[in-house]
Amino acid sequence: MDDETGPVVKEIFALCLSGLGPTKIANILTAKNIPTPGTINYRRYGNKQGYCPQAPCKWIYQTISNILERVEYLGHTVNFKTTKKSYKSKKVIINGDDKRMVFKNTHPALID
């Protein structure tokens, strides 16, 4: 578990279980000045994708929804999420659930 982001993920799931939706959860995290995943990624690796320098702690509901949909937090590994038509192609194709493989309980779960 990542010491910086793990508690945030746990808080997101706890807020969801308490009945709050993604927009309200995003507003709460923004009010607490918690850095977004894009901000964390920029600070660690210099990657500007998803980073907004004007609002480094401004969460949006889509980010919360994406976090809540990830089965990796349950301790599972998901392979074959994307593919390409050819090794020459740069275009990434997102695979559907029928082409993905989920390996259950491969690492400690972050949430129950």
mmCIF file of N, CA, C and O in Angstrom:
data_model
loop_
_atom_site.group_PDB
_atom_site.id
_atom_site.type_symbol
_atom_site.label_atom_id
_atom_site.label_comp_id
_atom_site.label_asym_id
_atom_site.label_seq_id
_atom_site.Cartn_x
_atom_site.Cartn_y
_atom_site.Cartn_z
ATOM 1 N N MET A 1 0.850 -1.186 0.000
ATOM 2 C CA MET A 1 0.000 0.000 0.000
ATOM 3 C C MET A 1 0.893 1.245 0.000
ATOM 4 O O MET A 1 1.876 1.324 0.705
ATOM 5 N N ASP A 2 0.507 2.186 -0.784
ATOM 6 C CA ASP A 2 1.191 3.472 -0.866
ATOM 7 C C ASP A 2 0.755 4.315 0.337
ATOM 8 O O ASP A 2 -0.433 4.537 0.553
ATOM 9 N N ASP A 3 1.716 4.778 1.127
ATOM 10 C CA ASP A 3 1.388 5.523 2.352
ATOM 11 C C ASP A 3 0.687 6.845 2.085
ATOM 12 O O ASP A 3 -0.064 7.340 2.930
ATOM 13 N N GLU A 4 0.903 7.432 0.929
ATOM 14 C CA GLU A 4 0.300 8.722 0.619
ATOM 15 C C GLU A 4 -1.093 8.571 0.006
ATOM 16 O O GLU A 4 -2.005 9.309 0.349
ATOM 17 N N THR A 5 -1.260 7.613 -0.888
ATOM 18 C CA THR A 5 -2.534 7.487 -1.598
ATOM 19 C C THR A 5 -3.471 6.441 -1.015
ATOM 20 O O THR A 5 -4.681 6.542 -1.193
ATOM 21 N N GLY A 6 -2.948 5.458 -0.327
ATOM 22 C CA GLY A 6 -3.779 4.403 0.255
ATOM 23 C C GLY A 6 -4.878 4.925 1.178
ATOM 24 O O GLY A 6 -6.052 4.549 1.016
ATOM 25 N N PRO A 7 -4.549 5.804 2.124
ATOM 26 C CA PRO A 7 -5.591 6.334 3.000
ATOM 27 C C PRO A 7 -6.667 7.126 2.248
ATOM 28 O O PRO A 7 -7.835 7.125 2.641
ATOM 29 N N VAL A 8 -6.288 7.779 1.150
ATOM 30 C CA VAL A 8 -7.269 8.542 0.363
ATOM 31 C C VAL A 8 -8.255 7.587 -0.303
ATOM 32 O O VAL A 8 -9.461 7.819 -0.298
ATOM 33 N N VAL A 9 -7.738 6.490 -0.853
ATOM 34 C CA VAL A 9 -8.607 5.495 -1.497
ATOM 35 C C VAL A 9 -9.566 4.906 -0.458
ATOM 36 O O VAL A 9 -10.768 4.754 -0.714
ATOM 37 N N LYS A 10 -9.044 4.589 0.718
ATOM 38 C CA LYS A 10 -9.901 4.048 1.780
ATOM 39 C C LYS A 10 -10.984 5.054 2.164
ATOM 40 O O LYS A 10 -12.138 4.684 2.393
ATOM 41 N N GLU A 11 -10.621 6.327 2.243
ATOM 42 C CA GLU A 11 -11.596 7.361 2.574
ATOM 43 C C GLU A 11 -12.675 7.475 1.499
ATOM 44 O O GLU A 11 -13.854 7.633 1.808
ATOM 45 N N ILE A 12 -12.273 7.378 0.234
ATOM 46 C CA ILE A 12 -13.242 7.445 -0.862
ATOM 47 C C ILE A 12 -14.257 6.316 -0.743
ATOM 48 O O ILE A 12 -15.468 6.543 -0.853
ATOM 49 N N PHE A 13 -13.795 5.099 -0.496
ATOM 50 C CA PHE A 13 -14.715 3.971 -0.359
ATOM 51 C C PHE A 13 -15.584 4.113 0.887
ATOM 52 O O PHE A 13 -16.773 3.786 0.855
ATOM 53 N N ALA A 14 -15.030 4.615 1.979
ATOM 54 C CA ALA A 14 -15.820 4.814 3.198
ATOM 55 C C ALA A 14 -16.917 5.852 2.972
ATOM 56 O O ALA A 14 -18.059 5.661 3.417
ATOM 57 N N LEU A 15 -16.585 6.936 2.279
ATOM 58 C CA LEU A 15 -17.585 7.963 1.989
ATOM 59 C C LEU A 15 -18.676 7.420 1.069
ATOM 60 O O LEU A 15 -19.857 7.736 1.230
ATOM 61 N N CYS A 16 -18.289 6.582 0.124
ATOM 62 C CA CYS A 16 -19.273 5.972 -0.773
ATOM 63 C C CYS A 16 -20.203 5.041 0.008
ATOM 64 O O CYS A 16 -21.424 5.061 -0.192
ATOM 65 N N LEU A 17 -19.633 4.249 0.905
ATOM 66 C CA LEU A 17 -20.455 3.340 1.712
ATOM 67 C C LEU A 17 -21.393 4.096 2.653
ATOM 68 O O LEU A 17 -22.438 3.577 3.036
ATOM 69 N N SER A 18 -21.022 5.320 3.010
ATOM 70 C CA SER A 18 -21.889 6.114 3.878
ATOM 71 C C SER A 18 -23.047 6.739 3.096
ATOM 72 O O SER A 18 -23.892 7.403 3.678
ATOM 73 N N GLY A 19 -23.044 6.537 1.767
ATOM 74 C CA GLY A 19 -24.169 7.000 0.965
ATOM 75 C C GLY A 19 -23.903 8.207 0.093
ATOM 76 O O GLY A 19 -24.803 8.711 -0.572
ATOM 77 N N LEU A 20 -22.669 8.696 0.072
ATOM 78 C CA LEU A 20 -22.351 9.865 -0.746
ATOM 79 C C LEU A 20 -22.007 9.452 -2.172
ATOM 80 O O LEU A 20 -21.404 8.404 -2.400
ATOM 81 N N GLY A 21 -22.359 10.288 -3.122
ATOM 82 C CA GLY A 21 -22.046 10.047 -4.527
ATOM 83 C C GLY A 21 -20.700 10.624 -4.903
ATOM 84 O O GLY A 21 -20.068 11.345 -4.125
ATOM 85 N N PRO A 22 -20.256 10.337 -6.130
ATOM 86 C CA PRO A 22 -18.940 10.804 -6.585
ATOM 87 C C PRO A 22 -18.761 12.315 -6.534
ATOM 88 O O PRO A 22 -17.682 12.797 -6.179
ATOM 89 N N THR A 23 -19.788 13.083 -6.863
ATOM 90 C CA THR A 23 -19.654 14.548 -6.851
ATOM 91 C C THR A 23 -19.437 15.063 -5.434
ATOM 92 O O THR A 23 -18.564 15.909 -5.199
ATOM 93 N N LYS A 24 -20.196 14.553 -4.477
ATOM 94 C CA LYS A 24 -20.033 15.006 -3.088
ATOM 95 C C LYS A 24 -18.686 14.571 -2.525
ATOM 96 O O LYS A 24 -18.044 15.320 -1.793
ATOM 97 N N ILE A 25 -18.253 13.365 -2.886
ATOM 98 C CA ILE A 25 -16.942 12.895 -2.428
ATOM 99 C C ILE A 25 -15.844 13.789 -3.007
ATOM 100 O O ILE A 25 -14.913 14.185 -2.296
ATOM 101 N N ALA A 26 -15.952 14.135 -4.287
ATOM 102 C CA ALA A 26 -14.975 15.019 -4.922
ATOM 103 C C ALA A 26 -14.935 16.372 -4.227
ATOM 104 O O ALA A 26 -13.856 16.927 -3.990
ATOM 105 N N ASN A 27 -16.099 16.905 -3.865
ATOM 106 C CA ASN A 27 -16.144 18.197 -3.160
ATOM 107 C C ASN A 27 -15.484 18.117 -1.792
ATOM 108 O O ASN A 27 -14.796 19.053 -1.372
ATOM 109 N N ILE A 28 -15.673 17.013 -1.089
ATOM 110 C CA ILE A 28 -15.075 16.835 0.237
ATOM 111 C C ILE A 28 -13.548 16.778 0.123
ATOM 112 O O ILE A 28 -12.827 17.431 0.889
ATOM 113 N N LEU A 29 -13.037 15.991 -0.833
ATOM 114 C CA LEU A 29 -11.586 15.875 -1.006
ATOM 115 C C LEU A 29 -10.968 17.200 -1.447
ATOM 116 O O LEU A 29 -9.861 17.550 -1.020
ATOM 117 N N THR A 30 -11.691 17.940 -2.286
ATOM 118 C CA THR A 30 -11.213 19.261 -2.710
ATOM 119 C C THR A 30 -11.147 20.207 -1.514
ATOM 120 O O THR A 30 -10.175 20.939 -1.344
ATOM 121 N N ALA A 31 -12.184 20.179 -0.659
ATOM 122 C CA ALA A 31 -12.218 21.050 0.523
ATOM 123 C C ALA A 31 -11.087 20.722 1.500
ATOM 124 O O ALA A 31 -10.583 21.610 2.191
ATOM 125 N N LYS A 32 -10.666 19.452 1.540
ATOM 126 C CA LYS A 32 -9.580 19.039 2.428
ATOM 127 C C LYS A 32 -8.205 19.290 1.811
ATOM 128 O O LYS A 32 -7.185 18.960 2.430
ATOM 129 N N ASN A 33 -8.156 19.822 0.589
ATOM 130 C CA ASN A 33 -6.900 20.077 -0.126
ATOM 131 C C ASN A 33 -6.047 18.832 -0.300
ATOM 132 O O ASN A 33 -4.822 18.857 -0.147
ATOM 133 N N ILE A 34 -6.684 17.728 -0.635
ATOM 134 C CA ILE A 34 -5.973 16.481 -0.903
ATOM 135 C C ILE A 34 -5.554 16.483 -2.373
ATOM 136 O O ILE A 34 -6.391 16.689 -3.248
ATOM 137 N N PRO A 35 -4.274 16.271 -2.662
ATOM 138 C CA PRO A 35 -3.819 16.290 -4.056
ATOM 139 C C PRO A 35 -4.494 15.200 -4.891
ATOM 140 O O PRO A 35 -4.727 14.095 -4.411
ATOM 141 N N THR A 36 -4.781 15.526 -6.142
ATOM 142 C CA THR A 36 -5.407 14.574 -7.057
ATOM 143 C C THR A 36 -4.369 13.547 -7.531
ATOM 144 O O THR A 36 -3.165 13.769 -7.389
ATOM 145 N N PRO A 37 -4.825 12.428 -8.112
ATOM 146 C CA PRO A 37 -3.866 11.458 -8.665
ATOM 147 C C PRO A 37 -2.942 12.081 -9.717
ATOM 148 O O PRO A 37 -1.760 11.742 -9.772
ATOM 149 N N GLY A 38 -3.466 13.000 -10.531
ATOM 150 C CA GLY A 38 -2.627 13.665 -11.526
ATOM 151 C C GLY A 38 -1.531 14.504 -10.886
ATOM 152 O O GLY A 38 -0.395 14.549 -11.374
ATOM 153 N N THR A 39 -1.854 15.153 -9.779
ATOM 154 C CA THR A 39 -0.871 15.960 -9.051
ATOM 155 C C THR A 39 0.203 15.066 -8.430
ATOM 156 O O THR A 39 1.403 15.371 -8.509
ATOM 157 N N ILE A 40 -0.224 13.965 -7.830
ATOM 158 C CA ILE A 40 0.728 13.016 -7.228
ATOM 159 C C ILE A 40 1.668 12.475 -8.310
ATOM 160 O O ILE A 40 2.886 12.401 -8.117
ATOM 161 N N ASN A 41 1.096 12.093 -9.445
ATOM 162 C CA ASN A 41 1.882 11.556 -10.553
ATOM 163 C C ASN A 41 2.891 12.589 -11.062
ATOM 164 O O ASN A 41 4.035 12.259 -11.374
ATOM 165 N N TYR A 42 2.475 13.838 -11.131
ATOM 166 C CA TYR A 42 3.379 14.904 -11.575
ATOM 167 C C TYR A 42 4.516 15.112 -10.572
ATOM 168 O O TYR A 42 5.680 15.245 -10.955
ATOM 169 N N ARG A 43 4.181 15.134 -9.290
ATOM 170 C CA ARG A 43 5.199 15.351 -8.260
ATOM 171 C C ARG A 43 6.219 14.212 -8.217
ATOM 172 O O ARG A 43 7.398 14.426 -7.968
ATOM 173 N N ARG A 44 5.752 12.995 -8.438
ATOM 174 C CA ARG A 44 6.650 11.843 -8.359
ATOM 175 C C ARG A 44 7.478 11.643 -9.617
ATOM 176 O O ARG A 44 8.655 11.326 -9.543
ATOM 177 N N TYR A 45 6.832 11.768 -10.783
ATOM 178 C CA TYR A 45 7.483 11.372 -12.028
ATOM 179 C C TYR A 45 7.608 12.479 -13.069
ATOM 180 O O TYR A 45 8.187 12.265 -14.124
ATOM 181 N N GLY A 46 7.009 13.641 -12.808
ATOM 182 C CA GLY A 46 7.072 14.729 -13.773
ATOM 183 C C GLY A 46 6.105 14.578 -14.932
ATOM 184 O O GLY A 46 6.155 15.332 -15.894
ATOM 185 N N ASN A 47 5.203 13.609 -14.863
ATOM 186 C CA ASN A 47 4.219 13.364 -15.917
ATOM 187 C C ASN A 47 3.092 14.381 -15.786
ATOM 188 O O ASN A 47 2.416 14.432 -14.768
ATOM 189 N N LYS A 48 2.854 15.161 -16.840
ATOM 190 C CA LYS A 48 1.850 16.226 -16.778
ATOM 191 C C LYS A 48 0.444 15.771 -17.146
ATOM 192 O O LYS A 48 -0.498 16.553 -17.057
ATOM 193 N N GLN A 49 0.271 14.516 -17.551
ATOM 194 C CA GLN A 49 -1.058 14.024 -17.905
ATOM 195 C C GLN A 49 -1.952 13.989 -16.668
ATOM 196 O O GLN A 49 -1.634 13.388 -15.664
ATOM 197 N N GLY A 50 -3.081 14.673 -16.748
ATOM 198 C CA GLY A 50 -4.010 14.724 -15.627
ATOM 199 C C GLY A 50 -3.652 15.754 -14.566
ATOM 200 O O GLY A 50 -4.323 15.853 -13.544
ATOM 201 N N TYR A 51 -2.586 16.521 -14.801
ATOM 202 C CA TYR A 51 -2.141 17.510 -13.807
ATOM 203 C C TYR A 51 -2.627 18.894 -14.212
ATOM 204 O O TYR A 51 -2.491 19.309 -15.353
ATOM 205 N N CYS A 52 -3.205 19.609 -13.252
ATOM 206 C CA CYS A 52 -3.667 20.973 -13.481
ATOM 207 C C CYS A 52 -2.958 21.885 -12.483
ATOM 208 O O CYS A 52 -3.311 21.913 -11.298
ATOM 209 N N PRO A 53 -1.936 22.632 -12.925
ATOM 210 C CA PRO A 53 -1.170 23.455 -11.980
ATOM 211 C C PRO A 53 -1.991 24.543 -11.303
ATOM 212 O O PRO A 53 -1.679 24.951 -10.190
ATOM 213 N N GLN A 54 -3.082 24.992 -11.935
ATOM 214 C CA GLN A 54 -3.917 26.032 -11.329
ATOM 215 C C GLN A 54 -4.771 25.469 -10.185
ATOM 216 O O GLN A 54 -5.197 26.215 -9.308
ATOM 217 N N ALA A 55 -5.057 24.169 -10.219
ATOM 218 C CA ALA A 55 -5.905 23.555 -9.189
ATOM 219 C C ALA A 55 -5.395 22.145 -8.878
ATOM 220 O O ALA A 55 -6.009 21.151 -9.258
ATOM 221 N N PRO A 56 -4.261 22.019 -8.162
ATOM 222 C CA PRO A 56 -3.673 20.704 -7.914
ATOM 223 C C PRO A 56 -4.487 19.813 -6.964
ATOM 224 O O PRO A 56 -4.241 18.620 -6.888
ATOM 225 N N CYS A 57 -5.450 20.401 -6.274
ATOM 226 C CA CYS A 57 -6.263 19.631 -5.328
ATOM 227 C C CYS A 57 -7.748 19.647 -5.704
ATOM 228 O O CYS A 57 -8.606 19.396 -4.873
ATOM 229 N N LYS A 58 -8.059 19.941 -6.959
ATOM 230 C CA LYS A 58 -9.455 20.011 -7.430
ATOM 231 C C LYS A 58 -9.860 18.658 -7.997
ATOM 232 O O LYS A 58 -9.464 18.257 -9.079
ATOM 233 N N TRP A 59 -10.656 17.918 -7.231
ATOM 234 C CA TRP A 59 -11.133 16.606 -7.638
ATOM 235 C C TRP A 59 -12.380 16.751 -8.509
ATOM 236 O O TRP A 59 -13.171 17.669 -8.320
ATOM 237 N N ILE A 60 -12.553 15.817 -9.450
ATOM 238 C CA ILE A 60 -13.766 15.779 -10.270
ATOM 239 C C ILE A 60 -14.433 14.417 -10.083
ATOM 240 O O ILE A 60 -13.774 13.435 -9.712
ATOM 241 N N TYR A 61 -15.725 14.383 -10.355
ATOM 242 C CA TYR A 61 -16.478 13.163 -10.069
ATOM 243 C C TYR A 61 -16.020 11.975 -10.922
ATOM 244 O O TYR A 61 -16.096 10.825 -10.487
ATOM 245 N N GLN A 62 -15.499 12.228 -12.125
ATOM 246 C CA GLN A 62 -15.044 11.125 -12.972
ATOM 247 C C GLN A 62 -13.864 10.382 -12.342
ATOM 248 O O GLN A 62 -13.783 9.153 -12.437
ATOM 249 N N THR A 63 -12.988 11.113 -11.677
ATOM 250 C CA THR A 63 -11.844 10.483 -11.012
ATOM 251 C C THR A 63 -12.331 9.587 -9.884
ATOM 252 O O THR A 63 -11.852 8.456 -9.729
ATOM 253 N N ILE A 64 -13.294 10.063 -9.115
ATOM 254 C CA ILE A 64 -13.853 9.267 -8.021
ATOM 255 C C ILE A 64 -14.523 8.017 -8.579
ATOM 256 O O ILE A 64 -14.326 6.904 -8.071
ATOM 257 N N SER A 65 -15.303 8.170 -9.638
ATOM 258 C CA SER A 65 -15.984 7.027 -10.260
ATOM 259 C C SER A 65 -14.980 5.987 -10.744
ATOM 260 O O SER A 65 -15.176 4.784 -10.551
ATOM 261 N N ASN A 66 -13.897 6.452 -11.369
ATOM 262 C CA ASN A 66 -12.868 5.527 -11.855
ATOM 263 C C ASN A 66 -12.226 4.754 -10.708
ATOM 264 O O ASN A 66 -11.963 3.556 -10.827
ATOM 265 N N ILE A 67 -11.979 5.419 -9.603
ATOM 266 C CA ILE A 67 -11.381 4.758 -8.435
ATOM 267 C C ILE A 67 -12.340 3.719 -7.876
ATOM 268 O O ILE A 67 -11.942 2.593 -7.556
ATOM 269 N N LEU A 68 -13.614 4.056 -7.777
ATOM 270 C CA LEU A 68 -14.602 3.142 -7.216
ATOM 271 C C LEU A 68 -14.831 1.907 -8.092
ATOM 272 O O LEU A 68 -15.246 0.859 -7.598
ATOM 273 N N GLU A 69 -14.558 2.006 -9.386
ATOM 274 C CA GLU A 69 -14.771 0.891 -10.309
ATOM 275 C C GLU A 69 -13.600 -0.088 -10.375
ATOM 276 O O GLU A 69 -13.737 -1.176 -10.928
ATOM 277 N N ARG A 70 -12.479 0.239 -9.798
ATOM 278 C CA ARG A 70 -11.279 -0.600 -9.934
ATOM 279 C C ARG A 70 -11.312 -1.794 -8.992
ATOM 280 O O ARG A 70 -11.425 -1.639 -7.779
ATOM 281 N N VAL A 71 -11.193 -3.000 -9.561
ATOM 282 C CA VAL A 71 -11.196 -4.219 -8.753
ATOM 283 C C VAL A 71 -9.816 -4.496 -8.144
ATOM 284 O O VAL A 71 -9.691 -5.356 -7.270
ATOM 285 N N GLU A 72 -8.813 -3.763 -8.582
ATOM 286 C CA GLU A 72 -7.474 -3.964 -8.056
ATOM 287 C C GLU A 72 -7.398 -3.671 -6.559
ATOM 288 O O GLU A 72 -6.585 -4.252 -5.845
ATOM 289 N N TYR A 73 -8.259 -2.780 -6.078
ATOM 290 C CA TYR A 73 -8.260 -2.448 -4.654
ATOM 291 C C TYR A 73 -8.796 -3.586 -3.791
ATOM 292 O O TYR A 73 -8.641 -3.575 -2.578
ATOM 293 N N LEU A 74 -9.416 -4.595 -4.423
ATOM 294 C CA LEU A 74 -9.909 -5.768 -3.709
ATOM 295 C C LEU A 74 -8.835 -6.856 -3.597
ATOM 296 O O LEU A 74 -9.085 -7.914 -3.041
ATOM 297 N N GLY A 75 -7.657 -6.595 -4.158
ATOM 298 C CA GLY A 75 -6.564 -7.558 -4.102
ATOM 299 C C GLY A 75 -6.433 -8.389 -5.364
ATOM 300 O O GLY A 75 -5.745 -9.403 -5.364
ATOM 301 N N HIS A 76 -7.086 -7.988 -6.442
ATOM 302 C CA HIS A 76 -7.044 -8.736 -7.698
ATOM 303 C C HIS A 76 -6.097 -8.059 -8.695
ATOM 304 O O HIS A 76 -5.867 -6.861 -8.627
ATOM 305 N N THR A 77 -5.594 -8.855 -9.629
ATOM 306 C CA THR A 77 -4.782 -8.345 -10.723
ATOM 307 C C THR A 77 -5.578 -8.482 -12.011
ATOM 308 O O THR A 77 -6.154 -9.544 -12.269
ATOM 309 N N VAL A 78 -5.612 -7.419 -12.823
ATOM 310 C CA VAL A 78 -6.336 -7.436 -14.088
ATOM 311 C C VAL A 78 -5.323 -7.291 -15.218
ATOM 312 O O VAL A 78 -4.567 -6.324 -15.260
ATOM 313 N N ASN A 79 -5.333 -8.267 -16.125
ATOM 314 C CA ASN A 79 -4.443 -8.233 -17.282
ATOM 315 C C ASN A 79 -5.243 -8.084 -18.564
ATOM 316 O O ASN A 79 -6.439 -8.370 -18.596
ATOM 317 N N PHE A 80 -4.563 -7.662 -19.618
ATOM 318 C CA PHE A 80 -5.134 -7.514 -20.955
ATOM 319 C C PHE A 80 -6.222 -6.444 -20.999
ATOM 320 O O PHE A 80 -7.240 -6.612 -21.667
ATOM 321 N N LYS A 81 -5.993 -5.319 -20.336
ATOM 322 C CA LYS A 81 -6.942 -4.203 -20.369
ATOM 323 C C LYS A 81 -6.942 -3.526 -21.729
ATOM 324 O O LYS A 81 -7.958 -3.007 -22.158
ATOM 325 N N THR A 82 -5.778 -3.512 -22.384
ATOM 326 C CA THR A 82 -5.657 -2.853 -23.685
ATOM 327 C C THR A 82 -4.914 -3.756 -24.662
ATOM 328 O O THR A 82 -4.247 -4.718 -24.273
ATOM 329 N N THR A 83 -5.030 -3.406 -25.944
ATOM 330 C CA THR A 83 -4.319 -4.121 -27.001
ATOM 331 C C THR A 83 -4.035 -3.161 -28.145
ATOM 332 O O THR A 83 -4.455 -2.004 -28.098
ATOM 333 N N LYS A 84 -3.337 -3.634 -29.152
ATOM 334 C CA LYS A 84 -3.076 -2.872 -30.380
ATOM 335 C C LYS A 84 -3.338 -3.792 -31.557
ATOM 336 O O LYS A 84 -3.165 -5.006 -31.459
ATOM 337 N N LYS A 85 -3.751 -3.218 -32.692
ATOM 338 C CA LYS A 85 -3.996 -4.028 -33.885
ATOM 339 C C LYS A 85 -2.701 -4.636 -34.408
ATOM 340 O O LYS A 85 -2.691 -5.728 -34.952
ATOM 341 N N SER A 86 -1.613 -3.913 -34.235
ATOM 342 C CA SER A 86 -0.326 -4.356 -34.751
ATOM 343 C C SER A 86 0.770 -3.736 -33.889
ATOM 344 O O SER A 86 0.568 -2.700 -33.258
ATOM 345 N N TYR A 87 1.915 -4.378 -33.887
ATOM 346 C CA TYR A 87 3.030 -3.803 -33.136
ATOM 347 C C TYR A 87 3.483 -2.478 -33.743
ATOM 348 O O TYR A 87 4.124 -1.671 -33.082
ATOM 349 N N LYS A 88 3.103 -2.232 -35.002
ATOM 350 C CA LYS A 88 3.454 -0.979 -35.669
ATOM 351 C C LYS A 88 2.519 0.161 -35.274
ATOM 352 O O LYS A 88 2.861 1.321 -35.418
ATOM 353 N N SER A 89 1.354 -0.182 -34.802
ATOM 354 C CA SER A 89 0.336 0.817 -34.475
ATOM 355 C C SER A 89 0.614 1.458 -33.128
ATOM 356 O O SER A 89 1.045 0.799 -32.181
ATOM 357 N N LYS A 90 0.342 2.746 -33.041
ATOM 358 C CA LYS A 90 0.464 3.446 -31.764
ATOM 359 C C LYS A 90 -0.889 3.584 -31.078
ATOM 360 O O LYS A 90 -0.968 3.970 -29.923
ATOM 361 N N LYS A 91 -1.972 3.283 -31.806
ATOM 362 C CA LYS A 91 -3.319 3.431 -31.265
ATOM 363 C C LYS A 91 -3.631 2.279 -30.306
ATOM 364 O O LYS A 91 -3.535 1.109 -30.658
ATOM 365 N N VAL A 92 -4.018 2.642 -29.088
ATOM 366 C CA VAL A 92 -4.356 1.659 -28.061
ATOM 367 C C VAL A 92 -5.861 1.409 -28.099
ATOM 368 O O VAL A 92 -6.662 2.340 -28.157
ATOM 369 N N ILE A 93 -6.230 0.135 -28.066
ATOM 370 C CA ILE A 93 -7.638 -0.262 -28.056
ATOM 371 C C ILE A 93 -7.956 -0.812 -26.673
ATOM 372 O O ILE A 93 -7.262 -1.694 -26.165
ATOM 373 N N ILE A 94 -9.002 -0.297 -26.068
ATOM 374 C CA ILE A 94 -9.408 -0.764 -24.741
ATOM 375 C C ILE A 94 -10.244 -2.033 -24.908
ATOM 376 O O ILE A 94 -11.247 -2.042 -25.624
ATOM 377 N N ASN A 95 -9.805 -3.107 -24.266
ATOM 378 C CA ASN A 95 -10.519 -4.376 -24.333
ATOM 379 C C ASN A 95 -11.752 -4.358 -23.443
ATOM 380 O O ASN A 95 -11.752 -3.735 -22.379
ATOM 381 N N GLY A 96 -12.767 -5.089 -23.852
ATOM 382 C CA GLY A 96 -13.959 -5.266 -23.034
ATOM 383 C C GLY A 96 -13.704 -6.286 -21.939
ATOM 384 O O GLY A 96 -12.651 -6.947 -21.899
ATOM 385 N N ASP A 97 -14.666 -6.437 -21.052
ATOM 386 C CA ASP A 97 -14.519 -7.371 -19.932
ATOM 387 C C ASP A 97 -14.326 -8.807 -20.403
ATOM 388 O O ASP A 97 -13.692 -9.604 -19.711
ATOM 389 N N ASP A 98 -14.858 -9.154 -21.580
ATOM 390 C CA ASP A 98 -14.740 -10.523 -22.085
ATOM 391 C C ASP A 98 -13.309 -10.900 -22.459
ATOM 392 O O ASP A 98 -12.950 -12.077 -22.441
ATOM 393 N N LYS A 99 -12.461 -9.924 -22.761
ATOM 394 C CA LYS A 99 -11.074 -10.196 -23.143
ATOM 395 C C LYS A 99 -10.089 -9.999 -21.993
ATOM 396 O O LYS A 99 -8.924 -10.349 -22.108
ATOM 397 N N ARG A 100 -10.553 -9.435 -20.908
ATOM 398 C CA ARG A 100 -9.675 -9.212 -19.755
ATOM 399 C C ARG A 100 -9.596 -10.479 -18.914
ATOM 400 O O ARG A 100 -10.522 -11.268 -18.875
ATOM 401 N N MET A 101 -8.478 -10.623 -18.220
ATOM 402 C CA MET A 101 -8.327 -11.737 -17.294
ATOM 403 C C MET A 101 -8.113 -11.164 -15.897
ATOM 404 O O MET A 101 -7.264 -10.299 -15.701
ATOM 405 N N VAL A 102 -8.903 -11.655 -14.948
ATOM 406 C CA VAL A 102 -8.806 -11.208 -13.564
ATOM 407 C C VAL A 102 -8.258 -12.360 -12.732
ATOM 408 O O VAL A 102 -8.824 -13.457 -12.721
ATOM 409 N N PHE A 103 -7.147 -12.104 -12.062
ATOM 410 C CA PHE A 103 -6.538 -13.083 -11.167
ATOM 411 C C PHE A 103 -6.836 -12.621 -9.741
ATOM 412 O O PHE A 103 -6.353 -11.580 -9.307
ATOM 413 N N LYS A 104 -7.644 -13.413 -9.050
ATOM 414 C CA LYS A 104 -8.140 -12.997 -7.737
ATOM 415 C C LYS A 104 -7.124 -13.257 -6.636
ATOM 416 O O LYS A 104 -6.367 -14.218 -6.682
ATOM 417 N N ASN A 105 -7.145 -12.359 -5.648
ATOM 418 C CA ASN A 105 -6.346 -12.468 -4.425
ATOM 419 C C ASN A 105 -4.857 -12.651 -4.699
ATOM 420 O O ASN A 105 -4.209 -13.525 -4.140
ATOM 421 N N THR A 106 -4.304 -11.795 -5.550
ATOM 422 C CA THR A 106 -2.877 -11.877 -5.868
ATOM 423 C C THR A 106 -2.024 -10.955 -5.004
ATOM 424 O O THR A 106 -0.803 -11.085 -5.003
ATOM 425 N N HIS A 107 -2.645 -10.032 -4.303
ATOM 426 C CA HIS A 107 -1.928 -9.126 -3.409
ATOM 427 C C HIS A 107 -2.884 -8.676 -2.301
ATOM 428 O O HIS A 107 -4.086 -8.876 -2.411
ATOM 429 N N PRO A 108 -2.345 -8.105 -1.225
ATOM 430 C CA PRO A 108 -3.222 -7.691 -0.124
ATOM 431 C C PRO A 108 -4.255 -6.653 -0.591
ATOM 432 O O PRO A 108 -3.935 -5.716 -1.318
ATOM 433 N N ALA A 109 -5.477 -6.851 -0.149
ATOM 434 C CA ALA A 109 -6.558 -5.930 -0.517
ATOM 435 C C ALA A 109 -6.425 -4.629 0.255
ATOM 436 O O ALA A 109 -6.062 -4.624 1.439
ATOM 437 N N LEU A 110 -6.712 -3.543 -0.424
ATOM 438 C CA LEU A 110 -6.690 -2.228 0.217
ATOM 439 C C LEU A 110 -8.016 -1.963 0.926
ATOM 440 O O LEU A 110 -8.062 -1.276 1.930
ATOM 441 N N ILE A 111 -9.090 -2.518 0.367
ATOM 442 C CA ILE A 111 -10.421 -2.372 0.972
ATOM 443 C C ILE A 111 -11.071 -3.741 1.083
ATOM 444 O O ILE A 111 -10.677 -4.689 0.417
ATOM 445 N N ASP A 112 -12.093 -3.833 1.901
ATOM 446 C CA ASP A 112 -12.834 -5.101 2.068
ATOM 447 C C ASP A 112 -14.004 -5.161 1.107
ATOM 448 O O ASP A 112 -14.638 -4.194 0.834
#
